[in-house]
Amino acid sequence: MTGAGHGWWRRNALALVAVVVLAGATAWTQTAQERSARDDYTPTRPVHAAPGETLEFAGATYTVVDVERLYPGGLPRGTAALRVTVDVAAAADGALPEMCTIRIEESAGSHGRREWLDAAYSPVDFLEVEGTRTSCSSGEDDDGRGAFRLAVPFVVPSDVDGTLTLRVETTEAIPHYAALELGPLP
């Protein structure tokens, strides 16, 4: 009986090796396709600008003008408010973004990597800055020169101790996104 079982493994060794190789190749192909699909529709590749640098990205230029700490009414306990002001202009042979998602992210802090969406529509009492907007929405007029100024409010935990980066994600540039380094919480 032992010899018969041993013979079966020998007779089917090539088929068994083929099954193992094909199963591995199938799993790798499926994983690679899912990763590729995710990368095609998710902003995963930053285009960096150091503090004070202007970034040309997806047909527009982005220049951080100011990062200021705010003290608005209605701010929840344990949080901090800030506003990031950015000049956006069409680059040479470029165009203004039609739409964007704006986030702020913390890295290299004691809490790891964290991120927050803008707080333009939050219940916190942010005062609007005249002549600015809080989004890249194409429905809003630019200043007639192919430029506008963003003044975007954020509410973040007061324990932020890492480097803050402004993320501007436009559908035209995915999987890339603009990453404008801001420095520590002011």
Coordinates of N, CA and C in Angstrom, one line a residue:
M1 N 0.8 -1.2 0.0 CA 0.0 0.0 0.0 C 0.9 1.2 0.0
T2 N 2.0 1.2 0.7 CA 2.8 2.4 0.8 C 3.4 2.7 -0.6
G3 N 3.8 1.7 -1.3 CA 4.4 1.9 -2.7 C 3.3 2.4 -3.6
A4 N 2.1 2.0 -3.5 CA 1.0 2.6 -4.4 C 0.8 4.0 -4.2
G5 N 0.8 4.5 -2.9 CA 0.6 5.9 -2.6 C 1.8 6.7 -3.1
H6 N 3.0 6.2 -2.9 CA 4.2 6.9 -3.3 C 4.2 7.0 -4.9
G7 N 3.7 6.0 -5.6 CA 3.6 6.1 -7.0 C 2.7 7.1 -7.6
W8 N 1.6 7.3 -6.8 CA 0.6 8.3 -7.2 C 1.2 9.7 -7.2
W9 N 2.0 10.1 -6.2 CA 2.6 11.4 -6.0 C 3.6 11.6 -7.2
R10 N 4.4 10.5 -7.5 CA 5.3 10.6 -8.6 C 4.6 10.8 -9.9
R11 N 3.6 10.0 -10.2 CA 2.9 10.1 -11.5 C 2.2 11.5 -11.7
N12 N 1.8 12.1 -10.6 CA 1.1 13.4 -10.7 C 1.9 14.6 -10.2
A13 N 3.2 14.4 -10.1 CA 4.1 15.5 -9.6 C 4.0 16.7 -10.5
L14 N 4.1 16.5 -11.8 CA 4.1 17.6 -12.8 C 2.7 18.3 -12.7
A15 N 1.6 17.6 -12.6 CA 0.3 18.3 -12.5 C 0.2 19.1 -11.2
L16 N 0.7 18.5 -10.1 CA 0.7 19.2 -8.9 C 1.5 20.5 -8.9
V17 N 2.7 20.4 -9.5 CA 3.5 21.6 -9.6 C 2.8 22.7 -10.5
A18 N 2.2 22.2 -11.5 CA 1.5 23.1 -12.4 C 0.3 23.8 -11.7
V19 N -0.4 23.1 -10.8 CA -1.5 23.7 -10.1 C -1.0 24.7 -9.1
V20 N 0.1 24.4 -8.4 CA 0.7 25.4 -7.5 C 1.1 26.7 -8.2
V21 N 1.8 26.5 -9.3 CA 2.3 27.7 -10.1 C 1.1 28.5 -10.6
L22 N 0.1 27.8 -11.2 CA -1.1 28.5 -11.7 C -1.9 29.2 -10.6
A23 N -2.0 28.6 -9.5 CA -2.7 29.3 -8.4 C -2.0 30.5 -7.9
G24 N -0.7 30.4 -7.8 CA 0.1 31.6 -7.4 C 0.0 32.7 -8.5
A25 N 0.1 32.3 -9.7 CA 0.0 33.3 -10.8 C -1.3 34.0 -10.8
T26 N -2.4 33.2 -10.6 CA -3.8 33.8 -10.6 C -3.9 34.8 -9.4
A27 N -3.4 34.4 -8.3 CA -3.5 35.3 -7.1 C -2.7 36.6 -7.3
W28 N -1.5 36.5 -7.9 CA -0.7 37.6 -8.1 C -1.4 38.6 -9.2
T29 N -2.0 38.0 -10.2 CA -2.7 38.8 -11.3 C -3.9 39.5 -10.7
Q30 N -4.7 38.8 -9.9 CA -5.8 39.5 -9.3 C -5.4 40.6 -8.4
T31 N -4.4 40.4 -7.6 CA -3.9 41.4 -6.7 C -3.4 42.6 -7.4
A32 N -2.6 42.4 -8.5 CA -2.0 43.4 -9.3 C -3.1 44.2 -10.0
Q33 N -4.2 43.6 -10.5 CA -5.3 44.3 -11.1 C -6.0 45.1 -10.1
E34 N -6.3 44.6 -8.9 CA -7.0 45.4 -7.9 C -6.1 46.6 -7.5
R35 N -4.8 46.4 -7.4 CA -3.9 47.5 -7.0 C -3.9 48.6 -8.1
S36 N -3.8 48.1 -9.3 CA -3.8 49.1 -10.5 C -5.1 49.9 -10.5
A37 N -6.2 49.2 -10.3 CA -7.5 49.9 -10.4 C -7.6 50.9 -9.3
R38 N -7.2 50.6 -8.1 CA -7.2 51.5 -6.9 C -6.3 52.7 -7.2
D39 N -5.1 52.5 -7.7 CA -4.2 53.6 -8.0 C -4.7 54.5 -9.1
D40 N -5.5 53.9 -10.0 CA -6.1 54.7 -11.1 C -7.1 55.7 -10.6
Y41 N -7.8 55.4 -9.5 CA -8.9 56.3 -9.0 C -8.7 56.8 -7.6
T42 N -7.5 56.7 -7.1 CA -7.2 57.1 -5.7 C -5.9 58.0 -5.7
P43 N -6.0 59.2 -5.1 CA -4.7 60.0 -5.1 C -3.7 59.3 -4.2
T44 N -2.7 58.7 -4.7 CA -1.7 58.0 -4.0 C -0.3 58.5 -4.2
R45 N -0.1 59.4 -5.2 CA 1.3 59.8 -5.5 C 1.4 61.3 -5.4
P46 N 2.1 61.8 -4.3 CA 2.2 63.2 -4.1 C 3.2 63.9 -5.0
V47 N 3.0 65.1 -5.3 CA 3.9 66.0 -6.0 C 4.2 67.1 -5.0
H48 N 5.4 67.1 -4.4 CA 5.7 67.9 -3.2 C 6.3 69.3 -3.6
A49 N 6.0 70.2 -2.6 CA 6.6 71.5 -2.6 C 6.9 71.8 -1.2
A50 N 8.2 72.3 -1.0 CA 8.6 72.7 0.3 C 8.0 74.0 0.7
P51 N 8.0 74.4 2.0 CA 7.4 75.6 2.5 C 8.0 76.8 1.7
G52 N 7.1 77.7 1.2 CA 7.6 78.9 0.5 C 7.7 78.6 -1.0
E53 N 7.7 77.4 -1.5 CA 7.8 77.1 -2.9 C 6.5 77.2 -3.6
T54 N 6.5 77.6 -4.9 CA 5.3 77.5 -5.7 C 5.3 76.2 -6.5
L55 N 4.2 75.5 -6.5 CA 4.1 74.2 -7.1 C 3.3 74.3 -8.4
E56 N 3.9 73.9 -9.5 CA 3.1 73.7 -10.8 C 2.6 72.3 -10.8
F57 N 1.3 72.2 -10.9 CA 0.6 70.9 -10.8 C -0.7 70.9 -11.6
A58 N -0.8 69.9 -12.5 CA -2.0 69.7 -13.3 C -2.5 71.0 -14.0
G59 N -1.6 71.7 -14.6 CA -2.0 72.9 -15.4 C -2.2 74.2 -14.6
A60 N -1.9 74.1 -13.3 CA -2.1 75.3 -12.4 C -0.9 75.5 -11.5
T61 N -0.7 76.7 -10.9 CA 0.3 76.9 -9.9 C -0.3 77.1 -8.6
Y62 N 0.3 76.6 -7.5 CA -0.2 76.8 -6.2 C 0.9 77.4 -5.3
T63 N 0.5 78.5 -4.6 CA 1.5 79.2 -3.8 C 0.8 79.4 -2.4
V64 N 1.4 78.8 -1.3 CA 0.8 79.1 0.0 C 1.2 80.5 0.4
V65 N 0.2 81.3 0.7 CA 0.4 82.7 1.1 C 0.5 82.8 2.6
D66 N -0.4 82.1 3.4 CA -0.4 82.2 4.8 C -1.0 81.0 5.4
V67 N -0.6 80.7 6.6 CA -1.1 79.6 7.5 C -1.3 80.3 8.8
E68 N -2.6 80.5 9.3 CA -2.8 81.2 10.5 C -3.7 80.4 11.5
R69 N -3.4 80.6 12.7 CA -4.2 79.9 13.8 C -5.4 80.8 14.0
L70 N -6.6 80.3 14.1 CA -7.8 81.0 14.3 C -8.4 80.6 15.7
Y71 N -9.3 81.5 16.2 CA -10.0 81.3 17.5 C -11.5 81.6 17.3
P72 N -12.2 80.8 16.5 CA -13.6 81.1 16.2 C -14.5 80.6 17.3
G73 N -15.7 81.1 17.3 CA -16.7 80.6 18.3 C -17.2 79.2 17.8
G74 N -17.6 78.4 18.8 CA -18.1 77.1 18.5 C -17.0 76.0 18.3
L75 N -15.8 76.4 18.6 CA -14.7 75.4 18.3 C -14.8 74.3 19.4
P76 N -14.9 73.0 19.1 CA -15.0 72.0 20.1 C -13.7 71.9 21.0
R77 N -13.9 71.5 22.2 CA -12.8 71.4 23.2 C -11.8 70.3 22.6
G78 N -10.5 70.6 22.8 CA -9.5 69.7 22.3 C -9.1 69.8 20.9
T79 N -9.6 70.9 20.2 CA -9.3 71.1 18.8 C -8.7 72.5 18.6
A80 N -8.1 72.6 17.4 CA -7.5 73.9 17.0 C -8.0 74.2 15.6
A81 N -8.1 75.5 15.3 CA -8.6 75.9 14.0 C -7.5 76.7 13.3
L82 N -7.4 76.5 12.0 CA -6.4 77.2 11.2 C -7.0 77.5 9.9
R83 N -6.4 78.5 9.2 CA -6.8 78.8 7.8 C -5.6 78.8 7.0
V84 N -5.7 78.1 5.8 CA -4.6 78.1 4.9 C -5.0 78.9 3.7
T85 N -4.2 79.9 3.3 CA -4.5 80.7 2.2 C -3.5 80.4 1.0
V86 N -4.1 80.1 -0.1 CA -3.3 79.7 -1.3 C -3.7 80.5 -2.5
D87 N -2.7 81.0 -3.3 CA -3.0 81.6 -4.6 C -3.0 80.5 -5.6
V88 N -4.0 80.4 -6.5 CA -4.1 79.4 -7.5 C -4.2 80.2 -8.9
A89 N -3.3 79.8 -9.8 CA -3.3 80.5 -11.1 C -3.1 79.5 -12.2
A90 N -3.6 79.8 -13.4 CA -3.3 78.9 -14.5 C -1.9 79.0 -14.9
A91 N -1.2 77.8 -15.1 CA 0.2 77.8 -15.5 C 0.2 78.1 -17.0
A92 N 1.4 78.4 -17.5 CA 1.5 78.6 -19.0 C 1.0 77.4 -19.7
D93 N 0.1 77.7 -20.7 CA -0.6 76.6 -21.4 C -1.4 75.7 -20.5
G94 N -1.8 76.1 -19.3 CA -2.6 75.3 -18.4 C -3.9 75.9 -18.2
A95 N -4.6 75.3 -17.2 CA -6.0 75.8 -16.9 C -6.2 75.6 -15.4
L96 N -7.1 76.4 -14.9 CA -7.5 76.3 -13.5 C -8.2 75.0 -13.2
P97 N -8.1 74.4 -12.1 CA -8.8 73.2 -11.8 C -10.3 73.4 -11.8
E98 N -11.1 72.5 -12.3 CA -12.5 72.7 -12.3 C -13.1 72.3 -11.0
M99 N -12.4 71.4 -10.3 CA -12.9 70.9 -9.0 C -11.8 70.3 -8.2
C100 N -11.8 70.4 -6.9 CA -10.7 69.8 -6.1 C -11.2 69.4 -4.8
T101 N -10.5 68.5 -4.1 CA -10.7 68.1 -2.8 C -9.5 68.6 -2.0
I102 N -9.8 69.3 -0.9 CA -8.7 69.9 -0.1 C -8.6 69.3 1.3
R103 N -7.5 68.8 1.6 CA -7.3 68.1 2.9 C -6.0 68.7 3.6
I104 N -5.9 68.5 4.9 CA -4.7 68.8 5.5 C -4.2 67.5 6.2
E105 N -2.9 67.2 6.1 CA -2.5 65.9 6.7 C -1.3 66.2 7.6
E106 N -1.2 65.4 8.7 CA -0.1 65.5 9.6 C 0.8 64.2 9.4
S107 N 2.1 64.4 9.4 CA 3.0 63.3 9.3 C 4.2 63.6 10.2
A108 N 4.9 62.5 10.6 CA 6.1 62.6 11.4 C 5.7 63.1 12.8
G109 N 4.5 63.0 13.3 CA 4.2 63.3 14.6 C 4.0 62.1 15.5
S110 N 3.7 62.3 16.8 CA 3.7 61.2 17.7 C 2.4 60.4 17.5
H111 N 1.5 60.8 16.6 CA 0.2 60.1 16.4 C 0.2 59.4 15.0
G112 N 1.4 59.4 14.3 CA 1.4 58.8 13.0 C 0.8 59.7 12.0
R113 N 0.4 59.2 10.9 CA -0.2 60.0 9.8 C -1.7 60.1 10.0
R114 N -2.1 61.4 10.0 CA -3.6 61.6 10.1 C -4.0 62.7 9.1
E115 N -5.2 62.7 8.7 CA -5.7 63.8 7.8 C -7.1 64.2 8.1
W116 N -7.4 65.5 7.6 CA -8.7 66.1 7.9 C -9.2 66.8 6.6
L117 N -10.5 66.7 6.3 CA -11.0 67.5 5.3 C -11.2 69.0 5.7
D118 N -11.4 69.9 4.8 CA -11.6 71.3 5.1 C -12.9 71.4 6.0
A119 N -13.0 72.5 6.7 CA -14.1 72.7 7.6 C -15.0 73.9 7.1
A120 N -15.0 74.1 5.9 CA -15.8 75.2 5.3 C -17.3 75.1 5.6
Y121 N -17.8 73.9 5.7 CA -19.2 73.8 6.0 C -19.5 73.2 7.4
S122 N -18.6 73.4 8.3 CA -18.7 72.9 9.7 C -19.6 74.0 10.5
P123 N -20.0 73.5 11.7 CA -20.8 74.5 12.5 C -19.9 75.5 13.2
V124 N -18.6 75.4 13.1 CA -17.7 76.4 13.7 C -17.9 77.7 13.0
D125 N -17.8 78.8 13.8 CA -18.1 80.1 13.2 C -16.9 80.8 12.6
F126 N -16.5 80.3 11.4 CA -15.4 80.9 10.7 C -15.9 82.1 10.0
L127 N -15.1 83.2 10.1 CA -15.4 84.4 9.3 C -14.8 84.2 7.9
E128 N -15.6 84.5 6.9 CA -15.1 84.4 5.5 C -14.2 85.6 5.2
V129 N -13.2 85.3 4.3 CA -12.3 86.4 3.9 C -12.7 86.9 2.6
E130 N -13.0 88.2 2.5 CA -13.6 88.8 1.3 C -12.6 88.6 0.1
G131 N -13.1 88.2 -1.0 CA -12.3 88.1 -2.2 C -11.6 86.7 -2.3
T132 N -12.0 85.8 -1.4 CA -11.5 84.4 -1.5 C -12.6 83.4 -1.6
R133 N -12.2 82.2 -1.9 CA -13.2 81.1 -1.9 C -12.6 79.9 -1.1
T134 N -13.4 79.0 -0.8 CA -13.0 77.8 0.0 C -12.9 76.6 -0.8
S135 N -13.1 76.6 -2.1 CA -13.0 75.4 -2.9 C -12.5 75.9 -4.3
C136 N -12.2 74.9 -5.1 CA -11.8 75.1 -6.5 C -13.0 75.0 -7.5
S137 N -14.2 75.0 -7.0 CA -15.3 74.8 -7.8 C -15.3 75.8 -9.0
S138 N -15.6 75.2 -10.2 CA -15.5 76.0 -11.5 C -16.7 76.9 -11.6
G139 N -17.7 76.7 -10.8 CA -18.9 77.6 -10.8 C -18.6 79.0 -10.3
E140 N -17.5 79.2 -9.6 CA -17.1 80.5 -9.0 C -16.2 81.2 -10.0
D141 N -16.4 82.5 -10.0 CA -15.6 83.3 -11.0 C -14.2 83.5 -10.5
D142 N -13.2 83.5 -11.4 CA -11.8 83.8 -11.0 C -11.7 85.3 -11.1
D143 N -10.5 85.8 -10.9 CA -10.3 87.3 -10.9 C -10.2 87.9 -12.3
G144 N -10.5 87.2 -13.3 CA -10.4 87.7 -14.7 C -9.0 87.5 -15.3
R145 N -8.1 87.0 -14.5 CA -6.7 86.8 -15.0 C -6.4 85.3 -15.0
G146 N -7.4 84.4 -14.8 CA -7.2 83.0 -14.7 C -6.5 82.7 -13.3
A147 N -7.0 83.3 -12.3 CA -6.4 83.1 -10.9 C -7.5 83.3 -9.9
F148 N -7.3 82.7 -8.7 CA -8.1 83.0 -7.6 C -7.4 82.7 -6.3
R149 N -7.9 83.1 -5.2 CA -7.3 82.9 -3.9 C -8.2 82.0 -3.0
L150 N -7.6 80.9 -2.5 CA -8.3 80.0 -1.6 C -8.0 80.4 -0.2
A151 N -9.0 80.4 0.7 CA -8.8 80.6 2.1 C -9.6 79.5 2.8
V152 N -8.9 78.4 3.1 CA -9.6 77.2 3.5 C -9.4 77.0 5.0
P153 N -10.5 76.9 5.8 CA -10.5 76.6 7.2 C -10.4 75.1 7.5
F154 N -9.7 74.8 8.6 CA -9.6 73.4 9.1 C -9.8 73.4 10.6
V155 N -10.3 72.3 11.1 CA -10.4 72.0 12.5 C -9.6 70.7 12.7
V156 N -8.6 70.8 13.5 CA -7.7 69.7 13.8 C -7.6 69.4 15.3
P157 N -7.1 68.3 15.7 CA -6.9 68.1 17.1 C -5.8 69.0 17.6
S158 N -5.9 69.5 18.9 CA -4.9 70.4 19.4 C -3.6 69.7 19.7
D159 N -3.6 68.4 19.7 CA -2.4 67.7 19.9 C -1.5 67.4 18.7
V160 N -1.8 68.1 17.6 CA -1.0 67.9 16.4 C 0.4 68.4 16.7
D161 N 1.4 67.5 16.5 CA 2.7 67.9 16.8 C 3.7 67.5 15.6
G162 N 3.1 67.1 14.5 CA 4.0 66.7 13.3 C 4.0 67.8 12.3
T163 N 4.4 67.5 11.1 CA 4.5 68.4 10.0 C 3.1 68.4 9.3
L164 N 2.6 69.6 9.0 CA 1.3 69.7 8.3 C 1.6 69.9 6.8
T165 N 0.8 69.2 6.0 CA 0.9 69.3 4.5 C -0.5 69.6 4.0
L166 N -0.7 70.5 3.1 CA -1.9 70.8 2.4 C -2.0 69.9 1.2
R167 N -3.1 69.1 1.0 CA -3.3 68.2 -0.1 C -4.3 68.8 -1.0
V168 N -4.0 69.0 -2.3 CA -5.0 69.4 -3.3 C -5.1 68.3 -4.3
E169 N -6.3 67.7 -4.3 CA -6.6 66.6 -5.2 C -7.5 67.0 -6.3
T170 N -7.1 66.9 -7.6 CA -8.0 67.2 -8.7 C -8.2 66.0 -9.5
T171 N -9.4 65.8 -10.0 CA -9.8 64.6 -10.8 C -8.9 64.4 -12.0
E172 N -8.4 65.6 -12.6 CA -7.6 65.5 -13.8 C -6.3 64.8 -13.6
A173 N -5.8 64.9 -12.3 CA -4.4 64.5 -12.1 C -4.3 63.1 -11.3
I174 N -5.4 62.5 -10.9 CA -5.3 61.3 -10.2 C -4.5 60.3 -11.0
P175 N -3.6 59.6 -10.4 CA -3.3 59.3 -9.0 C -2.4 60.3 -8.3
H176 N -2.0 61.3 -9.0 CA -1.1 62.3 -8.3 C -2.0 63.4 -7.6
Y177 N -1.4 64.0 -6.6 CA -2.0 65.1 -5.9 C -0.9 66.1 -5.5
A178 N -1.3 67.4 -5.3 CA -0.4 68.4 -4.9 C -0.2 68.3 -3.4
A179 N 1.1 68.3 -2.9 CA 1.4 68.2 -1.5 C 2.2 69.4 -1.1
L180 N 1.6 70.5 -0.5 CA 2.3 71.7 -0.2 C 2.6 71.7 1.3
E181 N 3.9 71.5 1.6 CA 4.3 71.4 3.0 C 4.1 72.8 3.7
L182 N 3.5 72.7 4.9 CA 3.1 73.9 5.7 C 4.0 74.1 6.9
G183 N 4.5 73.0 7.5 CA 5.3 73.1 8.7 C 4.4 72.7 9.9
P184 N 4.8 73.0 11.1 CA 4.1 72.7 12.3 C 2.8 73.5 12.5
L185 N 1.9 73.1 13.3 CA 0.7 73.9 13.7 C 1.1 75.2 14.2
P186 N 0.7 76.3 13.6 CA 1.1 77.7 14.1 C 0.6 77.9 15.5

